[in-house]
Coordinates of C-alpha atoms in Angstrom, one line a residue:
M1 CA -11.9 9.4 -49.8
P2 CA -15.1 10.6 -48.1
D3 CA -18.1 8.3 -48.4
N4 CA -21.6 9.2 -49.5
G5 CA -22.3 10.7 -46.1
G6 CA -19.5 13.3 -46.7
M7 CA -17.3 12.1 -43.8
A8 CA -14.2 9.9 -44.1
R9 CA -14.2 6.7 -42.2
P10 CA -11.4 7.8 -39.8
D11 CA -13.4 11.0 -39.0
R12 CA -16.6 8.9 -38.3
V13 CA -14.6 6.6 -36.0
R14 CA -13.2 9.6 -34.2
A15 CA -16.6 11.2 -33.8
L16 CA -18.1 7.9 -32.5
T17 CA -15.2 7.5 -30.0
E18 CA -15.7 11.1 -28.9
S19 CA -19.5 10.5 -28.3
L20 CA -19.0 7.2 -26.5
L21 CA -16.4 8.8 -24.2
R22 CA -18.7 11.6 -23.3
W23 CA -21.5 9.2 -22.4
L24 CA -19.3 7.0 -20.3
L25 CA -19.1 9.9 -17.8
L26 CA -22.7 9.3 -16.9
P27 CA -22.4 6.0 -15.1
I28 CA -19.3 7.3 -13.2
L29 CA -21.2 10.4 -12.2
L30 CA -24.3 8.5 -11.2
G31 CA -22.3 5.9 -9.2
L32 CA -20.6 8.6 -7.2
L33 CA -23.9 10.4 -6.7
L34 CA -25.4 7.3 -5.2
V35 CA -22.4 7.2 -2.8
A36 CA -22.7 10.9 -1.9
V37 CA -26.4 10.6 -1.0
S38 CA -26.1 7.4 0.9
G39 CA -24.4 8.8 4.0
S40 CA -22.0 6.7 6.0
F41 CA -20.5 3.6 4.4
A42 CA -20.9 1.7 7.7
E43 CA -24.7 2.3 7.6
H44 CA -25.2 1.5 3.9
P45 CA -22.3 -0.6 2.6
A46 CA -24.3 -2.2 -0.2
R47 CA -25.4 1.1 -1.7
H48 CA -21.8 2.4 -1.6
L49 CA -20.3 -0.6 -3.2
S50 CA -23.0 -0.8 -5.8
G51 CA -22.5 2.9 -6.7
L52 CA -18.7 2.4 -6.8
A53 CA -19.0 -0.7 -8.9
M54 CA -21.1 1.2 -11.5
A55 CA -18.7 4.1 -11.5
G56 CA -15.7 1.7 -11.7
L57 CA -17.1 -0.1 -14.7
G58 CA -17.7 3.2 -16.5
W59 CA -14.2 4.2 -15.7
L60 CA -12.7 0.9 -17.0
L61 CA -14.6 1.3 -20.3
A62 CA -13.5 4.9 -20.6
V63 CA -9.9 3.8 -20.2
A64 CA -10.2 1.1 -22.8
L65 CA -11.8 3.5 -25.2
A66 CA -9.0 6.1 -24.6
R67 CA -6.4 3.4 -25.3
S68 CA -7.9 2.7 -28.7
T69 CA -7.0 6.2 -29.9
G70 CA -3.7 7.5 -31.1
G71 CA -1.7 10.4 -29.8
E72 CA -1.5 12.5 -32.9
E73 CA -4.4 14.8 -31.9
A74 CA -2.6 17.5 -29.9
A75 CA -5.7 19.7 -29.7
N76 CA -8.2 17.1 -28.6
P77 CA -11.7 18.3 -28.1
A78 CA -12.3 15.6 -25.6
L79 CA -9.8 17.1 -23.2
G80 CA -12.1 19.9 -22.1
W81 CA -14.9 17.4 -21.5
I82 CA -12.6 15.2 -19.5
L83 CA -11.5 18.1 -17.2
L84 CA -15.1 19.2 -16.8
G85 CA -16.1 15.7 -15.9
S86 CA -13.3 15.5 -13.3
L87 CA -14.6 18.7 -11.8
A88 CA -18.1 17.4 -11.6
L89 CA -17.0 14.1 -10.0
H90 CA -15.0 16.0 -7.3
L91 CA -17.9 18.3 -6.5
V92 CA -20.3 15.4 -6.1
A93 CA -17.8 13.6 -3.8
W94 CA -17.1 16.8 -1.8
G95 CA -20.8 17.0 -1.1
G96 CA -20.9 13.5 0.3
N97 CA -19.9 12.1 3.7
A98 CA -19.0 8.5 3.3
Q99 CA -16.9 8.5 6.6
L100 CA -14.4 6.0 5.2
S101 CA -11.6 7.4 7.3
D102 CA -11.1 9.7 10.3
D103 CA -7.6 10.8 9.3
V104 CA -8.9 14.3 8.6
Q105 CA -9.6 14.8 12.4
R106 CA -5.9 14.2 13.1
Y107 CA -5.0 16.6 10.3
I108 CA -7.1 19.3 12.0
W109 CA -5.7 18.5 15.5
E110 CA -2.1 18.7 14.3
G111 CA -2.9 21.9 12.3
H112 CA -4.1 23.5 15.5
L113 CA -0.9 22.5 17.2
V114 CA 1.3 24.1 14.6
L115 CA -0.8 27.3 14.7
E116 CA -0.3 27.4 18.4
G117 CA 3.5 27.0 18.0
E118 CA 3.6 23.4 19.2
S119 CA 5.4 20.6 17.5
P120 CA 3.0 17.8 16.5
W121 CA 5.7 15.2 16.7
A122 CA 6.9 16.0 20.3
A123 CA 3.9 14.4 22.1
A124 CA 0.9 12.2 21.3
P125 CA -2.6 13.7 21.6
D126 CA -3.3 11.8 24.9
A127 CA 0.1 12.7 26.4
P128 CA 0.1 14.8 29.6
E129 CA 1.8 17.6 27.7
R130 CA -1.3 18.0 25.5
A131 CA -3.7 18.5 28.4
A132 CA -4.3 22.1 27.5
Q133 CA -5.2 21.3 23.9
R134 CA -7.5 18.5 25.0
E135 CA -9.3 20.9 27.3
A136 CA -9.6 23.5 24.6
R137 CA -10.9 21.1 22.0
P138 CA -12.5 18.0 23.7
E139 CA -14.8 17.1 20.8
L140 CA -11.9 17.1 18.3
F141 CA -9.7 15.1 20.6
R142 CA -12.4 12.4 20.9
R143 CA -12.4 12.0 17.1
V144 CA -8.6 11.7 16.7
N145 CA -7.6 8.2 15.7
H146 CA -4.8 6.4 17.6
P147 CA -4.4 9.2 20.2
S148 CA -1.4 7.4 21.8
V149 CA 0.7 7.9 18.6
S150 CA 2.4 11.2 17.8
A151 CA 2.3 12.8 14.3
A152 CA 3.6 10.6 11.5
Y153 CA 3.2 13.1 8.6
P154 CA 6.2 15.2 7.6
H155 CA 6.8 19.0 7.5
L156 CA 5.0 20.3 4.4
T157 CA 1.9 18.3 5.3
Q158 CA 1.9 19.9 8.7
A159 CA 2.3 23.4 7.2
A160 CA -0.5 22.7 4.7
N161 CA -2.9 21.4 7.3
A162 CA -2.2 24.4 9.5
L163 CA -2.9 26.7 6.6
V164 CA -6.3 25.0 6.0
V165 CA -7.2 25.1 9.7
A166 CA -6.4 28.8 9.8
A167 CA -8.5 29.4 6.7
A168 CA -11.4 27.4 8.1
G169 CA -11.3 29.2 11.4
A170 CA -11.2 32.6 9.7
T171 CA -14.2 31.6 7.5
T172 CA -16.2 30.4 10.5
E173 CA -15.6 33.7 12.3
V174 CA -16.8 35.7 9.3
L175 CA -19.7 33.5 8.1
G176 CA -20.5 31.6 11.3
G177 CA -21.5 28.0 11.2
N178 CA -20.2 24.8 12.8
E179 CA -16.4 24.7 13.0
Q180 CA -16.5 20.9 13.5
R181 CA -18.1 20.5 10.0
R182 CA -16.3 23.3 8.3
G183 CA -12.8 21.9 9.1
P184 CA -13.3 18.6 7.3
A185 CA -15.0 20.3 4.4
A186 CA -12.1 22.8 4.1
M187 CA -9.6 19.9 4.1
G188 CA -11.7 18.1 1.4
L189 CA -11.8 21.2 -0.7
F190 CA -8.0 21.8 -0.3
Y191 CA -6.9 18.2 -1.2
G192 CA -9.6 17.9 -3.8
L193 CA -8.2 20.9 -5.6
W194 CA -4.8 19.3 -5.6
S195 CA -6.3 16.2 -7.0
L196 CA -7.9 18.2 -9.9
A197 CA -4.5 20.0 -10.4
I198 CA -2.8 16.6 -11.1
S199 CA -4.4 16.6 -14.5
W200 CA -2.1 19.4 -15.6
P201 CA 1.3 17.7 -15.2
L202 CA -0.2 14.4 -16.3
S203 CA -1.5 15.9 -19.5
R204 CA 1.9 17.4 -20.2
L205 CA 3.6 14.1 -19.6
L206 CA 1.2 12.4 -22.0
R207 CA 2.0 15.0 -24.7
R208 CA 5.7 14.6 -24.2
R209 CA 5.4 10.8 -24.6
G210 CA 3.2 11.2 -27.8
L211 CA 0.2 9.5 -26.1
S212 CA -3.4 10.3 -26.6
P213 CA -4.6 13.1 -24.4
R214 CA -7.8 11.0 -23.8
L215 CA -5.6 8.8 -21.5
L216 CA -6.1 11.6 -18.9
V217 CA -9.3 9.7 -18.0
V218 CA -7.1 7.2 -16.2
W219 CA -6.7 9.7 -13.4
A220 CA -9.4 12.3 -14.1
W221 CA -12.4 9.9 -14.1
C222 CA -11.2 7.3 -11.7
P223 CA -14.0 7.2 -9.0
L224 CA -11.5 6.3 -6.3
V225 CA -9.7 9.7 -6.7
P226 CA -12.5 12.1 -5.8
L227 CA -13.7 9.6 -3.1
E228 CA -10.4 9.7 -1.3
F229 CA -9.5 13.3 -1.8
A230 CA -12.6 15.5 -2.1
D231 CA -14.6 13.3 0.4
S232 CA -12.1 11.7 2.7
A233 CA -9.6 14.6 2.4
H234 CA -6.4 12.5 2.3
L235 CA -3.2 14.4 1.9
D236 CA -1.7 12.2 -0.8
S237 CA -3.1 14.3 -3.7
L238 CA -0.6 17.1 -2.8
G239 CA 2.3 14.6 -2.8
I240 CA 1.2 13.1 -6.1
F241 CA 0.9 16.5 -7.7
L242 CA 4.5 17.4 -6.7
L243 CA 5.8 14.1 -7.9
L244 CA 4.2 14.4 -11.3
A245 CA 5.2 18.0 -11.6
A246 CA 8.8 17.0 -10.9
L247 CA 8.6 14.2 -13.5
D248 CA 7.3 16.6 -16.1
L249 CA 10.2 18.9 -15.6
F250 CA 12.7 16.0 -15.6
E251 CA 11.2 14.8 -18.9
G252 CA 11.3 18.3 -20.4
A253 CA 15.0 18.8 -19.4
R254 CA 16.2 15.9 -21.5
S255 CA 16.9 15.7 -25.2
T256 CA 15.5 13.1 -27.5
S257 CA 18.6 11.0 -26.9
G258 CA 17.8 10.8 -23.2
E259 CA 21.0 12.7 -22.2
P260 CA 21.1 16.0 -20.3
Q261 CA 21.1 18.9 -22.6
D262 CA 24.2 20.7 -21.1
E263 CA 26.9 20.4 -18.5
S264 CA 25.3 22.8 -16.0
G265 CA 21.9 21.3 -16.2
P266 CA 18.7 23.0 -17.5
P267 CA 16.8 25.2 -15.0
G268 CA 13.8 22.9 -15.3
E269 CA 15.6 20.0 -13.8
S270 CA 16.7 22.1 -10.8
V271 CA 13.1 23.2 -10.2
G272 CA 12.1 19.6 -10.6
V273 CA 14.5 18.5 -7.8
L274 CA 13.1 21.2 -5.5
L275 CA 9.5 20.1 -6.2
L276 CA 10.6 16.5 -5.5
A277 CA 12.0 17.7 -2.1
A278 CA 8.6 19.3 -1.4
G279 CA 6.8 16.1 -2.3
I280 CA 9.0 14.0 0.0
L281 CA 8.0 16.3 2.9
V282 CA 4.4 15.7 2.1
K283 CA 4.8 11.9 2.1
F284 CA 8.0 9.9 1.7
L285 CA 6.9 8.0 -1.4
P286 CA 8.4 10.5 -3.9
L287 CA 11.7 9.0 -2.8
C288 CA 10.9 6.4 -5.5
L289 CA 12.7 8.8 -8.0
L290 CA 16.0 8.7 -6.0
P291 CA 17.7 6.1 -8.3
A292 CA 17.1 8.4 -11.3
L293 CA 18.6 11.4 -9.5
L294 CA 21.7 9.4 -8.7
R295 CA 22.4 8.7 -12.3
G296 CA 24.8 10.7 -14.5
R297 CA 27.5 13.2 -14.0
R298 CA 25.4 15.7 -12.2
A299 CA 24.2 13.2 -9.6
G300 CA 26.1 15.0 -6.8
Q301 CA 24.6 18.4 -7.8
R302 CA 21.1 17.0 -7.8
M303 CA 21.5 15.3 -4.4
A304 CA 23.0 18.5 -2.9
L305 CA 20.0 20.5 -4.3
L306 CA 17.6 17.9 -2.9
L307 CA 19.2 18.1 0.5
L308 CA 19.1 21.9 0.4
G309 CA 15.4 21.9 -0.5
L310 CA 14.6 19.4 2.3
L311 CA 16.5 21.5 4.9
A312 CA 14.9 24.8 3.7
L313 CA 11.4 23.3 4.2
A314 CA 12.1 21.5 7.4
L315 CA 14.3 23.9 9.5
P316 CA 11.5 26.5 10.1
F317 CA 9.9 23.8 12.3
L318 CA 12.7 24.2 14.8
L319 CA 10.9 27.4 15.8
L320 CA 8.0 25.4 17.2
S321 CA 8.0 24.4 20.9
G322 CA 9.5 20.9 20.9
G323 CA 11.2 21.6 17.5
L324 CA 11.9 18.4 15.5
Q325 CA 11.9 16.3 18.7
G326 CA 10.3 12.9 18.0
W327 CA 9.6 13.6 14.4
T328 CA 10.3 9.9 13.5
T329 CA 8.5 8.4 16.5
G330 CA 5.0 8.2 15.1
L331 CA 6.3 7.2 11.7
G332 CA 8.4 4.4 13.3
Q333 CA 5.4 3.0 15.1
Y334 CA 3.4 3.0 11.9
A335 CA 6.1 1.5 9.8
L336 CA 7.3 -1.2 12.3
K337 CA 4.1 -2.3 14.0
W338 CA 0.9 -1.6 12.0
E339 CA -0.5 -4.1 9.6
S340 CA -3.8 -4.0 7.6
P341 CA -5.1 -5.7 4.5
N342 CA -2.2 -6.1 2.1
L343 CA -1.3 -7.9 -1.1
L344 CA 2.0 -9.9 -0.8
Y345 CA 3.4 -9.0 2.6
R346 CA 1.2 -11.6 4.3
V347 CA 2.8 -14.2 2.1
V348 CA 6.3 -13.0 3.0
E349 CA 5.6 -12.9 6.7
G350 CA 3.8 -16.2 6.6
A351 CA 6.8 -17.9 5.0
L352 CA 8.9 -16.6 8.0
T353 CA 6.6 -17.8 10.8
P354 CA 8.8 -20.8 11.7
F355 CA 11.2 -18.2 13.1
N356 CA 8.7 -17.3 15.8
S357 CA 9.4 -20.7 17.5
L358 CA 13.1 -20.0 17.6
A359 CA 13.2 -16.6 19.3
P360 CA 11.0 -14.7 21.7
G361 CA 8.4 -12.3 20.4
T362 CA 7.4 -12.2 16.7
P363 CA 10.7 -12.1 14.7
A364 CA 8.8 -13.0 11.6
E365 CA 7.1 -9.6 11.7
A366 CA 10.5 -7.8 11.8
L367 CA 12.1 -10.2 9.3
G368 CA 9.2 -9.7 6.9
R369 CA 9.7 -6.0 6.9
I370 CA 13.4 -6.3 6.5
L371 CA 13.0 -8.7 3.6
A372 CA 10.4 -6.4 1.9
G373 CA 12.8 -3.5 2.3
L374 CA 15.7 -5.5 0.8
I375 CA 13.5 -6.4 -2.2
L376 CA 12.7 -2.7 -2.8
L377 CA 16.3 -1.8 -2.4
A378 CA 17.3 -4.4 -5.0
L379 CA 14.7 -3.0 -7.3
A380 CA 16.0 0.5 -6.8
V381 CA 19.6 -0.6 -7.4
G382 CA 18.5 -2.4 -10.6
A383 CA 16.7 0.7 -11.9
W384 CA 19.9 2.8 -11.2
R385 CA 22.3 0.3 -12.9
L386 CA 20.0 -0.1 -15.9
R387 CA 19.6 3.7 -16.2
V388 CA 15.8 3.4 -16.3
E389 CA 14.1 6.7 -17.0
P390 CA 12.6 8.6 -14.0
L391 CA 9.0 7.9 -14.9
E392 CA 9.5 4.2 -15.3
T393 CA 11.7 4.1 -12.1
G394 CA 8.9 5.8 -10.1
A395 CA 6.3 3.4 -11.5
A396 CA 8.3 0.3 -10.7
L397 CA 9.2 1.3 -7.1
L398 CA 5.7 2.5 -6.3
A399 CA 4.3 -0.8 -7.6
G400 CA 6.8 -2.7 -5.6
Y401 CA 5.9 -0.7 -2.5
L402 CA 2.2 -1.3 -2.9
L403 CA 2.7 -5.0 -3.4
L404 CA 5.0 -5.5 -0.4
S405 CA 3.7 -2.9 2.1
P406 CA 2.3 -4.4 5.3
T407 CA -0.4 -1.7 5.2
L408 CA -2.4 -1.1 2.0
H409 CA -5.2 1.5 2.6
P410 CA -7.3 2.1 -0.6
W411 CA -5.9 5.7 -0.9
Y412 CA -2.4 4.4 -1.2
L413 CA -3.3 2.9 -4.6
T414 CA -3.9 6.4 -6.0
W415 CA -0.2 6.9 -6.2
I416 CA 0.1 4.3 -9.0
I417 CA -3.0 5.5 -11.0
P418 CA -1.3 8.3 -13.1
F419 CA 1.5 5.8 -14.2
L420 CA -1.1 3.4 -15.6
A421 CA -1.6 5.8 -18.5
F422 CA 1.9 5.1 -19.7
L423 CA 1.9 1.3 -19.3
P424 CA 1.0 -1.0 -22.2
A425 CA -2.5 -2.3 -21.9
A426 CA -1.6 -5.8 -20.8
R427 CA 0.6 -4.6 -18.0
A428 CA -1.9 -2.0 -16.8
R429 CA -4.8 -4.5 -16.5
P430 CA -3.9 -6.1 -13.2
W431 CA -3.6 -2.6 -11.6
L432 CA -6.8 -1.4 -13.2
W433 CA -8.5 -4.5 -11.6
L434 CA -6.9 -3.6 -8.2
I435 CA -8.1 0.0 -8.4
F436 CA -11.6 -1.2 -9.4
C437 CA -11.7 -3.6 -6.4
A438 CA -10.2 -1.0 -3.9
P439 CA -13.6 -0.1 -2.3
L440 CA -13.9 -3.7 -1.2
L441 CA -11.0 -3.1 1.2
Y442 CA -13.5 -1.0 3.2
W443 CA -15.6 -4.1 3.8
P444 CA -14.5 -4.5 7.5
L445 CA -15.3 -0.9 8.3
T446 CA -18.9 -1.6 9.5
E447 CA -17.6 -4.0 12.2
Y448 CA -14.7 -1.7 13.1
Q449 CA -16.9 1.3 13.6
A450 CA -19.2 -0.8 15.8
G451 CA -16.3 -1.6 18.1
R452 CA -15.8 -5.2 17.0
G453 CA -12.3 -4.7 15.5
W454 CA -11.0 -4.8 12.0
L455 CA -12.2 -8.3 10.9
E456 CA -11.2 -9.1 7.3
P457 CA -13.4 -11.8 5.8
S458 CA -11.7 -14.9 4.4
W459 CA -12.9 -14.3 0.9
L460 CA -11.6 -10.7 0.5
W461 CA -7.9 -11.4 -0.3
P462 CA -8.5 -14.2 -2.9
V463 CA -11.2 -12.2 -4.7
I464 CA -8.9 -9.3 -5.1
V465 CA -5.4 -10.9 -5.4
L466 CA -6.1 -14.0 -7.5
P467 CA -7.5 -12.2 -10.5
F468 CA -4.7 -9.6 -10.1
A469 CA -2.1 -12.4 -10.3
G470 CA -3.9 -14.0 -13.3
L471 CA -3.9 -10.7 -15.2
W472 CA -0.2 -10.1 -14.3
W473 CA 0.7 -13.5 -15.6
A474 CA -1.3 -13.0 -18.8
G475 CA 0.6 -9.8 -19.4
R476 CA 4.0 -11.2 -18.7
R477 CA 3.9 -14.8 -19.8
R478 CA 5.4 -14.2 -23.2
Q479 CA 8.3 -12.2 -21.7
L480 CA 8.9 -14.8 -19.0
L481 CA 8.7 -17.8 -21.3
A482 CA 10.7 -16.2 -24.1
P483 CA 14.0 -18.0 -23.1
L484 CA 12.2 -21.4 -23.2
L485 CA 10.4 -20.9 -26.5
P486 CA 12.0 -21.9 -29.9

């Protein structure tokens, strides 16, 4: 019954929640604005980290507030505000220049190669075969990271980067300006737009699961998202979009009982498989859905369609000079040799260091990667045998990869962010903490850009990982101790 103010208590609570959620955009926006006007992270790390801490706290509060609401409001007035806020955050980040990564220079270099009909995998930037390209673009070559390593990114990424480079070049010819600045800006715009687009399949998945549309803030207002895509122009946003779009179609193609709706398979599922193929050729992480595809009577059909999609997107690259020669070389060097700040891999490899005294070289490094791979394989087989739903399968395997990967750059963590909207609050908390702390992983950047190497301070790992482990235990202790309790 309405009170004396004329508004029922649930309506007052809803209105208050709406108002608080709107106001929480302010600290996120101000924090990112501080980052955007502070220039390079290496020059002003304290300003950047302060701004990102402010934005991160605002985001955590917004997520907590969104979790306090139900999913019964299909037409939620907060949804438009959330999307508008996401757009504002991306525009602010796009106008900044934090210089957290130089990967965008490699994107541009490889995009030029594809436009010239050259395979980016066939030779490294500093190889003799690339002398003509180095002479044509000496400034760009000097900015390319790891010039002795050939391309590691797969086919659709190369096509997308070539498209952006062509568009940036055409715009420069028409409008003039500095091509060296226009290229990174165009990449940031392109991958920032895909980051914004992720809100579409994510909002559909939330609706299918009967969850509050306000949970879209988990992705849309996360400060790490515009920082990594609109500012640093990382390619992952395109892969995440394709992964979530495929998941949305897989969810829609199933009945309430969880079984396929008909023998031939709904068209949406087939389109989802093709989108998944496209996502794999952006970055290989969408392979996390493979156990779900291998389930059921139509597993063979799905795999055949997936293979067909992969071939259709990859085979045109045979027309390039060098074709597909060496397309796994750069990826192999990255996967087998590189190591950066990570979560659990250092523990795995550290436990295997006694093997270094038994054989030449560093067998612990190879054994650590093999063991991590076997753990992920066991997780995938378990998801397949238990018939875990595609969304939960993807979340579990992505989480396992992030925990066990020898290399954990901050933008890798963006792959898990959309899935946090579907986890119970207790299980999401350790990952929310990890996302909040992700900017700290850039701490060694100042020394690195000064030429003194990537020196990780001794405090960094325990500050991030120990609270993560504590939150994980707090969320799982009842489940783990259940067999021991009366």
